[in-house]
Coordinates of C-alpha atoms in Angstrom, one line a residue:
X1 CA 16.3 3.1 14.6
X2 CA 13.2 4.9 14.9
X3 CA 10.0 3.5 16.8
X4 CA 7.0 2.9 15.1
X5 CA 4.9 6.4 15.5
X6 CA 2.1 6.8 18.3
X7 CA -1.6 7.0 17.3
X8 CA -2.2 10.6 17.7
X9 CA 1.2 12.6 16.7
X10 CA 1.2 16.4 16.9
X11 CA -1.5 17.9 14.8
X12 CA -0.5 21.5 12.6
X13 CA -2.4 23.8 9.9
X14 CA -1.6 25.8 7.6
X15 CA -3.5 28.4 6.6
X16 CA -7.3 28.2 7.9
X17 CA -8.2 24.9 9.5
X18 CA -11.1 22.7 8.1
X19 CA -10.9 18.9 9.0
X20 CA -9.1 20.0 11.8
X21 CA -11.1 22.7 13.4
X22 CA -11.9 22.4 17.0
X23 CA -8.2 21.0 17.7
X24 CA -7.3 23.7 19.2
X25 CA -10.5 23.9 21.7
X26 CA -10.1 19.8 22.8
X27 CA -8.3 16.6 22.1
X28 CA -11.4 15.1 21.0
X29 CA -14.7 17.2 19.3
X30 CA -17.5 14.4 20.9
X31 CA -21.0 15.5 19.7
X32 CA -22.4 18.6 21.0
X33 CA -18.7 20.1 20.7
X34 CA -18.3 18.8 17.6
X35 CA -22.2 20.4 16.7
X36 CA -20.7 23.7 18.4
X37 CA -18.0 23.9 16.0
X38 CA -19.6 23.0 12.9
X39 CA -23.1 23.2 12.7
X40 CA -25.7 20.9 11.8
X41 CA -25.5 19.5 8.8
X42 CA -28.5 18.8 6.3
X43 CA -29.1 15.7 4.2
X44 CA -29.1 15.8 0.3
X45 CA -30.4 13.4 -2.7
X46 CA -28.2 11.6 -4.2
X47 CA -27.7 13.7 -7.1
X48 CA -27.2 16.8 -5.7
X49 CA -24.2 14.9 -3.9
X50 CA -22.7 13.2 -6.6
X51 CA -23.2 17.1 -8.4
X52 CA -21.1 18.5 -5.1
X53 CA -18.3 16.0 -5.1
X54 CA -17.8 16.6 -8.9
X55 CA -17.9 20.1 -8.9
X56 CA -14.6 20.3 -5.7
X57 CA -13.5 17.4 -7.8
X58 CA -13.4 15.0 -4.7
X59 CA -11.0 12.2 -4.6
X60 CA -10.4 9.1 -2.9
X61 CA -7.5 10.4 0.2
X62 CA -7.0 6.7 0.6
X63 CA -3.7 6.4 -1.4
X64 CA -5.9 5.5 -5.3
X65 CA -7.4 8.7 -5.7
X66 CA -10.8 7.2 -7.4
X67 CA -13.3 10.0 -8.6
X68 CA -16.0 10.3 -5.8
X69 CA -18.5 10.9 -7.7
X70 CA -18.2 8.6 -10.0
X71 CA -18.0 5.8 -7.0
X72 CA -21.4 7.5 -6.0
X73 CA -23.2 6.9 -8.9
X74 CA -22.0 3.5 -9.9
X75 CA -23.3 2.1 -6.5
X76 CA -26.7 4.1 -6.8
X77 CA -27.1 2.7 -10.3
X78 CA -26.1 -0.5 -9.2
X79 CA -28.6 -0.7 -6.2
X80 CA -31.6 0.2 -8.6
X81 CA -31.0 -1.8 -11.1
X82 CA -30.5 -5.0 -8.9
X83 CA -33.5 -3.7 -6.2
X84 CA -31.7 -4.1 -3.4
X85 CA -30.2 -0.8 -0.6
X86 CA -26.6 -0.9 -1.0
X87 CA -24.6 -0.5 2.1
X88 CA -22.1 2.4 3.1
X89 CA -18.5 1.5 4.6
X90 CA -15.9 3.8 6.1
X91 CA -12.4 2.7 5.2
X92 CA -10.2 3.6 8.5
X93 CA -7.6 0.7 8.4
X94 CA -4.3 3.2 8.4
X95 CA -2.0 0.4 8.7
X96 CA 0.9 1.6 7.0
X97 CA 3.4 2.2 9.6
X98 CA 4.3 6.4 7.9
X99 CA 0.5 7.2 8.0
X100 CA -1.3 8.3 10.8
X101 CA -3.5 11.2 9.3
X102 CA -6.9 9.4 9.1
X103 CA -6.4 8.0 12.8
X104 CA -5.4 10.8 14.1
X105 CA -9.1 12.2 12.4
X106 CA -11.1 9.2 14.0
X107 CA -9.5 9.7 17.3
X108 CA -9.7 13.6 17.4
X109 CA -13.1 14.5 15.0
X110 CA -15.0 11.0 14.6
X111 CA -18.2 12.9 13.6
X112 CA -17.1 15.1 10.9
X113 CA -16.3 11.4 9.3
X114 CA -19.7 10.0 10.3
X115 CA -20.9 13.0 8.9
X116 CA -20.2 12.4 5.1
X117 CA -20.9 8.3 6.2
X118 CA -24.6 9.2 7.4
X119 CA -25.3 11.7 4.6
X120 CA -23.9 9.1 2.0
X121 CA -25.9 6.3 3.7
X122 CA -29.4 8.2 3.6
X123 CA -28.7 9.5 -0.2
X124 CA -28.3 6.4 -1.2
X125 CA -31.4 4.7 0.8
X126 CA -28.3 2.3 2.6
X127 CA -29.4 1.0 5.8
X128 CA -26.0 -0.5 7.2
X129 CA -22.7 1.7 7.6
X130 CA -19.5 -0.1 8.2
X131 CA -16.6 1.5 10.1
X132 CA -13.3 -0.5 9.5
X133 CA -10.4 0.4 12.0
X134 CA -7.3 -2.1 13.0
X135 CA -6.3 0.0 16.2
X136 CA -7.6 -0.2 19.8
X137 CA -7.8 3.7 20.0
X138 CA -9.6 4.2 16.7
X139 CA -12.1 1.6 17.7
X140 CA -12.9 3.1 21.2
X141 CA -13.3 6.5 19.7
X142 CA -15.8 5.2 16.4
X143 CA -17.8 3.7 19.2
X144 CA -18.1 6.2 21.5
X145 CA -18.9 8.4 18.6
X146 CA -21.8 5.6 17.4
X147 CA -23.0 5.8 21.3
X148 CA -23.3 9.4 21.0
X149 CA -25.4 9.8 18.2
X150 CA -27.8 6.7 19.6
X151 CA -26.3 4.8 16.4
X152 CA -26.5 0.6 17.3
X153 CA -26.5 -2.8 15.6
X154 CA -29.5 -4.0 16.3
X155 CA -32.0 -5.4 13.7
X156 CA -35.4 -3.1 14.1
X157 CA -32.7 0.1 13.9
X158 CA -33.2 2.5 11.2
X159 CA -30.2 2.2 10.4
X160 CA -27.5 -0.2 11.6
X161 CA -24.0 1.0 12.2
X162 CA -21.0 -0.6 13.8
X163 CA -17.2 -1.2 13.8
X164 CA -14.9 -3.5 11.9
X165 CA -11.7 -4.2 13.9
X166 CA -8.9 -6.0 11.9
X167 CA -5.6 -6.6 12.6
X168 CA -3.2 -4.2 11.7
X169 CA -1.5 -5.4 8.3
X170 CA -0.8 -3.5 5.5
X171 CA -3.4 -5.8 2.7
X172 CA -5.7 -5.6 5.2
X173 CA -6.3 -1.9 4.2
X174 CA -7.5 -3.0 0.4
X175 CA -11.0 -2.8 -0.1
X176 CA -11.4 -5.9 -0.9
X177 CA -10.1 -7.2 2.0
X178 CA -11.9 -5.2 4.5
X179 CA -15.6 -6.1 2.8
X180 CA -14.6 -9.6 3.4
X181 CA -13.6 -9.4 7.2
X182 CA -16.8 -8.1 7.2
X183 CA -18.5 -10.6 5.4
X184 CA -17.2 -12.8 8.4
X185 CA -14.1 -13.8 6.4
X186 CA -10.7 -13.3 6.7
X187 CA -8.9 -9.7 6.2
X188 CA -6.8 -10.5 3.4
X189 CA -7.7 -10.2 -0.3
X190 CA -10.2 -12.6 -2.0
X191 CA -7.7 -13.6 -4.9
X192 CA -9.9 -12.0 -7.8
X193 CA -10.6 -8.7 -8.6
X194 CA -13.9 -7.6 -7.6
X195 CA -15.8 -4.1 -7.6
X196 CA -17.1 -3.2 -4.0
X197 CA -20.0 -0.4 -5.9
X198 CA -21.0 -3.5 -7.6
X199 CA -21.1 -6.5 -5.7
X200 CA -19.6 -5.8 -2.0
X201 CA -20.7 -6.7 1.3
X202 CA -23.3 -9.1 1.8
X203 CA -23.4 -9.5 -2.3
X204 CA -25.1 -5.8 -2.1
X205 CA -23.2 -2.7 -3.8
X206 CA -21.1 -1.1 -1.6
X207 CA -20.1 2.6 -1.2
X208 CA -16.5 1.6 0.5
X209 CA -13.9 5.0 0.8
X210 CA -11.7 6.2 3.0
X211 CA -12.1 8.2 6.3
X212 CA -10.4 11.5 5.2
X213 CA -12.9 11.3 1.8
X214 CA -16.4 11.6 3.6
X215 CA -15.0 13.9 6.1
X216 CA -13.9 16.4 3.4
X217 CA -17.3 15.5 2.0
X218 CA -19.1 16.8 5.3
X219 CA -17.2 20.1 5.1
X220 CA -18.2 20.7 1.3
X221 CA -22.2 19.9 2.3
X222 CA -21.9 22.4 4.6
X223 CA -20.0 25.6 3.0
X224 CA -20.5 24.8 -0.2
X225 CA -18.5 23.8 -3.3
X226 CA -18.0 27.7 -4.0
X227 CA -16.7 28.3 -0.6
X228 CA -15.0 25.2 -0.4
X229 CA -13.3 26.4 -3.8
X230 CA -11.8 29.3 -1.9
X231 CA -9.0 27.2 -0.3
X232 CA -6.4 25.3 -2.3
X233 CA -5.8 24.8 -5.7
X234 CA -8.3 25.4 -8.9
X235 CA -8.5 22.1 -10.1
X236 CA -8.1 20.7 -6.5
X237 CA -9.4 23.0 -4.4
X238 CA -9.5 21.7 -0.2
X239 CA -7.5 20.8 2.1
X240 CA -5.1 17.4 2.3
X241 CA -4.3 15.7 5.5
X242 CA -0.2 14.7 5.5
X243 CA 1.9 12.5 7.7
X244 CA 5.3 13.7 7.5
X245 CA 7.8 11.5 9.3
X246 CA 11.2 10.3 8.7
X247 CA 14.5 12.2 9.2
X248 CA 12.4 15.1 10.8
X249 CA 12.5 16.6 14.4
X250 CA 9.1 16.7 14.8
X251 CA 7.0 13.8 13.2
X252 CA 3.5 15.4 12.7
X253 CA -0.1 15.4 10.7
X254 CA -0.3 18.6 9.2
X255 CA -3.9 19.9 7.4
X256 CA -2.6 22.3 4.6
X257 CA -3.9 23.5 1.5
X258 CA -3.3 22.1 -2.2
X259 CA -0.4 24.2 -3.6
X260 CA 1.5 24.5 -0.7
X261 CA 5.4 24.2 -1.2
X262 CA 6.3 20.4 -0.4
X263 CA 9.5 22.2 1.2
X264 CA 7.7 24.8 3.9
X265 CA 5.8 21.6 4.5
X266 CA 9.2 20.0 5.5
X267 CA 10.4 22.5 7.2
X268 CA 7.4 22.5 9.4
X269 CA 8.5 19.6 10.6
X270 CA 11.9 20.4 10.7
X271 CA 13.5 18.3 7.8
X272 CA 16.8 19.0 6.8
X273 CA 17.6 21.8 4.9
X274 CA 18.7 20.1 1.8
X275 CA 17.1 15.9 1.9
X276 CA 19.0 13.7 0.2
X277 CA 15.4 12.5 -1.0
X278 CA 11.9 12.7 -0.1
X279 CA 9.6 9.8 0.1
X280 CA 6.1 10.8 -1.5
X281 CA 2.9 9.0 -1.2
X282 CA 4.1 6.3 1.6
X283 CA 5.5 2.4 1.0
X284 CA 3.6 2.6 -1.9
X285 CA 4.7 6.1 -3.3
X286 CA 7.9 7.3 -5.2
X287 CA 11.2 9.0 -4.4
X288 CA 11.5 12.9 -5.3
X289 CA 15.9 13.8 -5.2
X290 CA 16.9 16.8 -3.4
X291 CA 16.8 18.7 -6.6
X292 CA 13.1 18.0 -7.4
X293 CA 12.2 18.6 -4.0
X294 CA 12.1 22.5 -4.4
X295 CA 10.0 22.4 -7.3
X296 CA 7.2 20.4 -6.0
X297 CA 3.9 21.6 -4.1
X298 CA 1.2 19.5 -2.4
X299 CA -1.1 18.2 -4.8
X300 CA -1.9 15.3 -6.7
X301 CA -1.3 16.8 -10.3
X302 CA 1.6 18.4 -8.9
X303 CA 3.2 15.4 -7.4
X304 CA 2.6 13.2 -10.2
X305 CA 4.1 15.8 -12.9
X306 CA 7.5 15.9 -10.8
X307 CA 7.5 11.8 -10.3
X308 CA 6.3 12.1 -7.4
X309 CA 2.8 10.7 -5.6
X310 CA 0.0 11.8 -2.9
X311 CA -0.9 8.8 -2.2
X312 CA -2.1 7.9 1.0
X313 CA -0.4 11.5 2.4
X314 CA 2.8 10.4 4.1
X315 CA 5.8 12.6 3.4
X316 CA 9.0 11.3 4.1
X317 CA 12.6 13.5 4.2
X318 CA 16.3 11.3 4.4
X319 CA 19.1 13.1 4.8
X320 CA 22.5 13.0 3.3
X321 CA 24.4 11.2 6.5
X322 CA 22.3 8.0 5.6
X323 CA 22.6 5.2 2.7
X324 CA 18.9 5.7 0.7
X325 CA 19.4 2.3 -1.0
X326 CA 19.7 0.4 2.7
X327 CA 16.8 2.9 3.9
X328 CA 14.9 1.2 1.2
X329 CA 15.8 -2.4 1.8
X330 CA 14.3 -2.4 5.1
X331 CA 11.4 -1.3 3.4
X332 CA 11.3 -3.6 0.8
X333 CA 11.6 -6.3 3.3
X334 CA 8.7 -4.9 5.2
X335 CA 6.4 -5.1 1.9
X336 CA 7.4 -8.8 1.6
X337 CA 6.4 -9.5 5.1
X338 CA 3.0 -7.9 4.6
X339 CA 2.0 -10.0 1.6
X340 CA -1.4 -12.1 2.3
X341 CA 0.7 -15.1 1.0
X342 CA -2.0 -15.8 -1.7
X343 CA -0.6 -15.5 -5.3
X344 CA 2.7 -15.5 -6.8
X345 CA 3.8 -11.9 -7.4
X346 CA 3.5 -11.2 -4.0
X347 CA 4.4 -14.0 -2.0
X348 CA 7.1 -15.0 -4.2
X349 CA 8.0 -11.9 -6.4
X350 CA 8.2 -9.3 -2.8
X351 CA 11.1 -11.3 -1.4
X352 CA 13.0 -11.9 -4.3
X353 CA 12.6 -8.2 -5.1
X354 CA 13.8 -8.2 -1.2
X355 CA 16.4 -10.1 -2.4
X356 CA 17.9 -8.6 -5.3
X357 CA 18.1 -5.3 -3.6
X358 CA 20.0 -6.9 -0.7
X359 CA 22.2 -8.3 -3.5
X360 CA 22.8 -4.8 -5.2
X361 CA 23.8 -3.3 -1.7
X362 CA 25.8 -6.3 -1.2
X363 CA 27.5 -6.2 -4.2
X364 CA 26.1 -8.1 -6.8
X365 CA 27.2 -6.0 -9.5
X366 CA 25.3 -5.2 -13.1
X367 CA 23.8 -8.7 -13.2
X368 CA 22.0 -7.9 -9.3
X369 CA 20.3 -4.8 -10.6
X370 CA 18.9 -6.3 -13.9
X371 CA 17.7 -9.1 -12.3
X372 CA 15.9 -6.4 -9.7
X373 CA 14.6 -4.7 -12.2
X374 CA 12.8 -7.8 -13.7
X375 CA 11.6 -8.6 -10.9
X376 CA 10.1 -5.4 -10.2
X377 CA 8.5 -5.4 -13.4
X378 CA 7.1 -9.0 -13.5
X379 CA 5.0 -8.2 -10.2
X380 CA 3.1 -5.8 -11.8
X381 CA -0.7 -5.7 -12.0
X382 CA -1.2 -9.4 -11.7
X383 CA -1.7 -9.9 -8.0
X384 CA -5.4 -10.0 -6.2
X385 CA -4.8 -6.2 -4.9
X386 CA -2.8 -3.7 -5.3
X387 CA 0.0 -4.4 -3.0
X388 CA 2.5 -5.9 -5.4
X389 CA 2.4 -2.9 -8.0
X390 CA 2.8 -0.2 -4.9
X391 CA 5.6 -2.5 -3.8
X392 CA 7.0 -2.7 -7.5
X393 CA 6.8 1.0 -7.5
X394 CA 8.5 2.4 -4.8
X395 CA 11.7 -0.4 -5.8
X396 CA 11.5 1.3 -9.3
X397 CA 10.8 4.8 -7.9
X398 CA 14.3 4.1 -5.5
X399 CA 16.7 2.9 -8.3
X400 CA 15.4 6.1 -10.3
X401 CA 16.1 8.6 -8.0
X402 CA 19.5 7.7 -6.3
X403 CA 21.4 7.2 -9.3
X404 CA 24.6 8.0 -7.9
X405 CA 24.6 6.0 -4.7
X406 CA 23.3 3.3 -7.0
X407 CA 26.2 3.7 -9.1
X408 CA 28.4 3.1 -6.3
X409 CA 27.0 0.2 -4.8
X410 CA 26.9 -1.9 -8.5
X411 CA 29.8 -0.4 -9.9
X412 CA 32.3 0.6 -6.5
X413 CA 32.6 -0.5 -2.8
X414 CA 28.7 0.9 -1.4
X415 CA 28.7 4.8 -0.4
X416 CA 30.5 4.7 2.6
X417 CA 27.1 5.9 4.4
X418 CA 25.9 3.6 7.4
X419 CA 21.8 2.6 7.2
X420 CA 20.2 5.1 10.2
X421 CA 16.5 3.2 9.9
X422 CA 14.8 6.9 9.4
X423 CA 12.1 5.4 8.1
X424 CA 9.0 3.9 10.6
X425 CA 8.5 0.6 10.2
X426 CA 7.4 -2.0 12.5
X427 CA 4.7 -1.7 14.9
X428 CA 5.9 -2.3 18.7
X429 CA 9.7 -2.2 17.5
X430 CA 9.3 -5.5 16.1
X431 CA 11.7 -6.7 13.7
X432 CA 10.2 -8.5 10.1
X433 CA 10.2 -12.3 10.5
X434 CA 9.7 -13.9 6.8
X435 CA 12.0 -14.7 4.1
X436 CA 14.2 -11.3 3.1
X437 CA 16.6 -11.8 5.0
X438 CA 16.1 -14.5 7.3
X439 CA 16.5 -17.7 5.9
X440 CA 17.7 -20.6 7.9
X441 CA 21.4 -21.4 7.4
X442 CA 20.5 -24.3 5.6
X443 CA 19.0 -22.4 2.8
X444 CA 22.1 -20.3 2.2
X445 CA 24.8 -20.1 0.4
X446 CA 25.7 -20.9 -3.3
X447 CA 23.1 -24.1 -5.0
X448 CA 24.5 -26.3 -7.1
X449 CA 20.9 -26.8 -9.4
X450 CA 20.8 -25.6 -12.8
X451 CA 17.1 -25.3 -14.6
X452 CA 17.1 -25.2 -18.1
X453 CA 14.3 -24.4 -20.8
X454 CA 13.3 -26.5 -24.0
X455 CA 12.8 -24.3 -26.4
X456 CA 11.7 -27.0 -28.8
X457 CA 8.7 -27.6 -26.2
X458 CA 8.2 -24.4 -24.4
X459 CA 4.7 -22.8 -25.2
X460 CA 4.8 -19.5 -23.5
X461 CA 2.3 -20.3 -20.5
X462 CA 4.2 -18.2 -18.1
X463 CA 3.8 -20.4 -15.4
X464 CA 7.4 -20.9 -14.4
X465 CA 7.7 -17.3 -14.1
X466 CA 4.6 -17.3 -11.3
X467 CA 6.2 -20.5 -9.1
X468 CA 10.2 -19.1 -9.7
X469 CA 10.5 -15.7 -10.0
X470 CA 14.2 -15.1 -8.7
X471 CA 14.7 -17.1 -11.9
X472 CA 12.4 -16.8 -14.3
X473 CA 11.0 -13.3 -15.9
X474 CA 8.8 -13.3 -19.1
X475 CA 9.7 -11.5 -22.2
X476 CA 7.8 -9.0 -24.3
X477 CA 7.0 -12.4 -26.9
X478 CA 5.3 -14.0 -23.0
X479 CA 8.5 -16.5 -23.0
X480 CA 10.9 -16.7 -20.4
X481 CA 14.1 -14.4 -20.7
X482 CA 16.3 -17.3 -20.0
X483 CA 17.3 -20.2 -21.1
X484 CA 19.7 -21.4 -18.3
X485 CA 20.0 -20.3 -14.4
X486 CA 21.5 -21.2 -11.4
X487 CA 19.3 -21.8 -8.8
X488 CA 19.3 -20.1 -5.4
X489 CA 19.4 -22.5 -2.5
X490 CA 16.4 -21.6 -1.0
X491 CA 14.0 -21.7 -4.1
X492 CA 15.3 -25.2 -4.8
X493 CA 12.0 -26.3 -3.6
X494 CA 10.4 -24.1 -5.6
X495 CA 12.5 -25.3 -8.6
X496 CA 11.6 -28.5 -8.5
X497 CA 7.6 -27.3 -8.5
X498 CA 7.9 -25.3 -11.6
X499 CA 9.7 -28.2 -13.3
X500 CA 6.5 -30.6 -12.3
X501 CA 4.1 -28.1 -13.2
X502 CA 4.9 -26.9 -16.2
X503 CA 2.2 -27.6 -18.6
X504 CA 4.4 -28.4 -21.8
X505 CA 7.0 -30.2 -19.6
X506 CA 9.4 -27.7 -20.8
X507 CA 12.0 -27.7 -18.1
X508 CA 14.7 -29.5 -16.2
X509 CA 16.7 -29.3 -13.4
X510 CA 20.0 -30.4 -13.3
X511 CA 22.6 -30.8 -10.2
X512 CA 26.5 -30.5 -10.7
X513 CA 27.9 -33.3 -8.1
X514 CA 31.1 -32.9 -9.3
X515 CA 33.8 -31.9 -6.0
X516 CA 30.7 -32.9 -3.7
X517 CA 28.2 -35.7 -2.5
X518 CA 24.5 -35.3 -4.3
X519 CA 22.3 -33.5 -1.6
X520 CA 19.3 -35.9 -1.1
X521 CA 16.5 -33.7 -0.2
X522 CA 15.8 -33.0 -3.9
X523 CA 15.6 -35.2 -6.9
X524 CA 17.8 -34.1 -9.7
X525 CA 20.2 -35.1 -12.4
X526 CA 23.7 -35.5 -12.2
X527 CA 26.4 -34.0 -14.9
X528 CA 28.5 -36.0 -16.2
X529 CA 27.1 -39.8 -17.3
X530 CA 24.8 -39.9 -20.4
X531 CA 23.1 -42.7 -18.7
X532 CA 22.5 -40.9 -15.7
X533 CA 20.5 -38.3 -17.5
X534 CA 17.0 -37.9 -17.0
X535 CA 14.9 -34.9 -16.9
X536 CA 12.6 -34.0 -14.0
X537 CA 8.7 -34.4 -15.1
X538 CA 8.9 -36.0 -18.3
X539 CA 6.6 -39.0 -17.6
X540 CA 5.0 -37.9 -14.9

C-alpha cells in the first residue's frame, strides 16, 4: 500500500524552467533571491491584464480550466457597477491526496504566486488578498513570504493580506467553500451555487484562482505574451505543473511544456513500460488504456480529444500486475468519505456508487453494473459543488477504459490480479471510516423490505430518487426507473424516509415475514393477510 506523498516530492523540468526557476539554486527562493532570479516586476491596469491573459490563453490550473480573463473582467465589472473594491484570493487548498504541484510552488517559490496575487489586487483597486492553504508547511512558507514583503492584516494597511488555513479535505478545495471559511464559516460548500466574481467574500466580488494560475500570470507580465508564446503549444503556449505518482519509481512534480509526450513524461518518472492504464486529471479525472497512452501529449485539448483530462495535473500510471477495477474502488470509497454530507447525490449517491462497484468486483453480475451506472449518472450536476460530477466521472471514466477486466469480473470469476493500493490515498496512512465498506454487522446482509411505486399516484417529483438512491434512479420522462426493489439493509432507514416524504404519497414499503420473526426497528407491512395491509404514509 502506498503512503500518502510528502509535501515537497522531487521537483524535474523539461525543457527551460519557468515556475520553477531558481530550484536548482535553493530549496526555497525567499525575497531578494526570489528578486535575483526574476526581476522586478511592474504593475499593469486592468485591461492590459485581462488583454495578456487572453492573448497566452490563460486558464484556471486548478482542475476547471475557467478562462482568466474572462474571471478578470467579470469581477472588475462587477466591482463598478456595485461601487464597492472587490477582493483577491489565492486558491492553495491541494488537498487531493495525487496532487502536490501547487504546494510544492508555495513551499519552494511563494512570491512568484504573490506576484500575480499583488498585481491582480492593485489592477483591480482590491484592498484584501486571501491566501487559502490546508497544510502546516504551506502556511509557514505564505507567511514568511507575507513577512518578507512587509505584507500584514492590520486595518490602516494599504493593503491587507493574510492566510486561510483549513483542514485538509477534498470539498474544502471548492471555491465556494474556501470564501466561506473565510467569511468565518465552515469549509464545506454553502449548498447553492454561487459566483465568487459576483458576490464572494464579505458579499464583495471576488477574484478567487488557483495558485499555479497567478504564478504563470507573474511570468507572462514579465517576458511577455510573445515570449511567453515561445514555449509550449500554439493554442496553449506555457508551461504546466504535473504530479505524477502511482505505479512509478520516482513520484515527482515535473514543470514541462504543453505538447510534451504523456509517455516521456512517464518515463521520467519511471512508469512502466507499457501501464495497464493511466489516470489523467486526478480523483476527478479519467482513465486513458495502455493503447491511448502513446497517443496522448500534455495539454488540455490534447487530453480531452483522447478521453482524457488535465485537470488539476496529477498523472497517474497502473501497471498490469494489479486489478484497475479494485485500484478504483478504493478510490471510489475515498470520494464518498470526502463528501461535506450536505445534499443527496453526494452523501447518499458517493456510497452507493461505493457500493455498486464493490458489488461488480464482488460479483454481482449484469444487474451490479447497471445499477452502477445509474447511479453514476443520477449524481450528476445536481450537488452544491462539483464533487459529485468529478466523482461520477472518474466511475464512468473506469468502466470505459477497462473493458476487459470488467468483463471478467460481471461475466467470470474477477481477473485473477490482487489490488496493490498504487494509488495515494489517505493522508497519515489512515484508512476511510464512513459507509463504503464499513457498515456495522447489523446493517448487512440480505433485507427483507420491498418498496413499491403507485403509478396511479406517482407525479414525477424525483424526490425518492434524492433520499434512496441505491434504489431509486429517474428516467428520461423524470419518473423513477422502477417500480419494485428490494431494499438493502442499511438504507432501510432511508426507505422508510422516502416513503414519508413523498409528496404524492406514492410509495410503500412492504416486509416479507414469511420463514422469520418481523424485525421491530422499522414499521412495515406484512405479506400475506389482506387485513394486515396498510401502506406506509397514506394518512399521515
Amino acid at each position: 500500500m502506498n503512503e500518502a506523498l510528502p509535501d515537497v516530492p522531487e521537483v524535474r523540468v523539461v525543457g527551460l524552467p519557468q515556475l520553477t526557476s531558481g530550484f536548482d539554486l535553493v530549496e526555497r527562493l525567499d525575497l531578494p533571491m526570489h528578486l535575483k532570479v526574476h526581476g522586478p516586476l511592474e504593475p499593469m491596469g486592468g485591461e492590459q491584464l485581462a488583454q495578456l491573459s487572453e492573448r497566452i490563453n490563460l486558464k484556471g490550473r486548478g482542475g476547471a480550466g475557467f478562462p482568466f480573463h474572462k474571471k478578470l473582467r467579470s469581477v472588475a465589472e462587477a466591482a463598478i457597477r456595485r461601487g464597492v473594491r472587490p477582493v483577491v484570493v489565492v486558491n492553495g487548498s491541494e488537498d487531493e491526496p495525487a496532487c502536490r504541484k501547487d504546494t510544492v510552488m508555495i513551499n519552494r517559490a511563494p512570491h512568484l504566486i504573490l506576484d500575480g496575487a499583488l498585481l491582480v489586487a492593485e489592477a483591480l483597486g482590491a484592498r484584501t488578498l486571501v491566501i487559502g492553504v490546508t497544510r502546516e508547511s504551506t502556511q509557514r512558507s505564505m507567511e514568511a513570504a507575507l513577512s518578507e514583503r512587509g505584507l500584514t492584516n492590520r486595518r490602516n494597511a494599504t493593503i491587507r493580506a493574510r492566510v486561510q488555513r483549513n483542514p485538509v479535505r477534498m470539498v474544502t478545495g471548492a471555491a465556494a467553500s474556501l470564501v466561506r471559511s473565510i467569511d468565518g464559516g465552515p469549509a464545506i460548500p454553502p449548498g447553492r451555487k454561487t459566483s465568487a466574481s459576483q458576490n464572494g467574500v464579505g458579499g464583495a466580488p471576488t477574484l478567487l484562482s488557483n495558485a499555479e494560475t497567478f504564478a504563470q500570470l507573474a511570468i507572462a507580465a514579465r517576458i511577455g505574451a510573445e515570449r511567453y508564446g515561445n514555449t509550449g503549444l500554439y493554442d496553449e503556449p506555457g508551461t504546466v505543473m504535473l504530479t505524477v505518482s502511482g505505479a512509478v519509481a520516482r513520484p515527482m512534480v515535473i514543470e514541462a511544456p504543453t505538447g510534451v509526450p504523456l509517455r516521456y513524461i512517464l518515463q521520467l518518472a519511471g512508469a512502466p513500460p507499457v501501464p495497464q492504464g493511466v489516470l489523467t486529471g486526478g480523483y476527478h479525472g479519467k482513465w486513458l488504456d495502455s493503447a491511448t497512452v502513446n497517443e496522448a501529449v500534455v495539454s488540455r485539448n490534447s487530453l480531452d480529444a483522447v478521453g482524457g483530462a488535465l485537470g488539476a495535473g496529477a498523472i497517474l500510471p497502473i501497471s498490469m500486475n494489479t486489478c484497475p477495477l479494485g485500484e478504483s474502488l478504493r478510490v471510489a470509497q475515498w470520494l464518498a468519505e470526502e463528501s461535506a454530507g450536505q445534499c443527496g447525490p453526494c452523501y447518499l449517491g458517493l456510497p452507493a456508487a461505493a457500493r455498486g462497484m464493490e458489488d461488480i468486483l464482488n460479483g454481482g453480475g449484469p444487474a451490479a453494473l447497471e445499477a452502477l451506472k445509474q447511479v453514476a449518472n443520477a449524481v450528476k450536476r445536481r450537488g452544491a459543488c462539483s464533487h459529485p460530477d468529478g466523482s461520477a466521472m472518474f466511475l464512468e471514466s473506469t468502466i470505459k477504459a477497462f473493458t476487459d477486466d470488467l468483463a471478467a469480473h460481471v461475466l467470470g470469476n474477477g481477473c485473477g490480479r490482487p489490488v496493490e493500493g498504487v494509488l495515494p490515498l489517505f493522508e497519515g496512512g489512515q484508512q476511510p471510516t464512513g459507509i463504503p465498506g464499513g457498515q456495522p454487522e447489523e446493517e448487512q446482509g440480505p433485507s427483507r423490505q420491498k418498496i413499491y411505486v403507485d403509478w396511479t399516484l406517482c407525479r414525477g417529483h424525483g424526490l425518492c430518487a434524492d433520499i434512496l438512491p441505491e434504489v431509486f434512479q429517474l428516467g428520461a420522462d423524470g419518473f423513477p426507473t422502477v417500480a419494485q426493489a428490494q431494499v438493502p439493509r442499511y438504507a432501510e432507514a432511508k426507505a422508510l424516509r422516502a416513503v414519508r416524504r413523498c409528496p404524492a404519497l406514492a410509495l410503500r414499503l412492504e416486509e416479507d415475514t414469511r420463514g422469520a420473526a418481523p424485525r421491530q426497528n422499522l414499521p412495515a407491512v406484512r405479506e400475506g393477510g389482506g387485513g394486515g395491509r396498510r401502506a406506509l404514509g397514506r394518512g399521515r
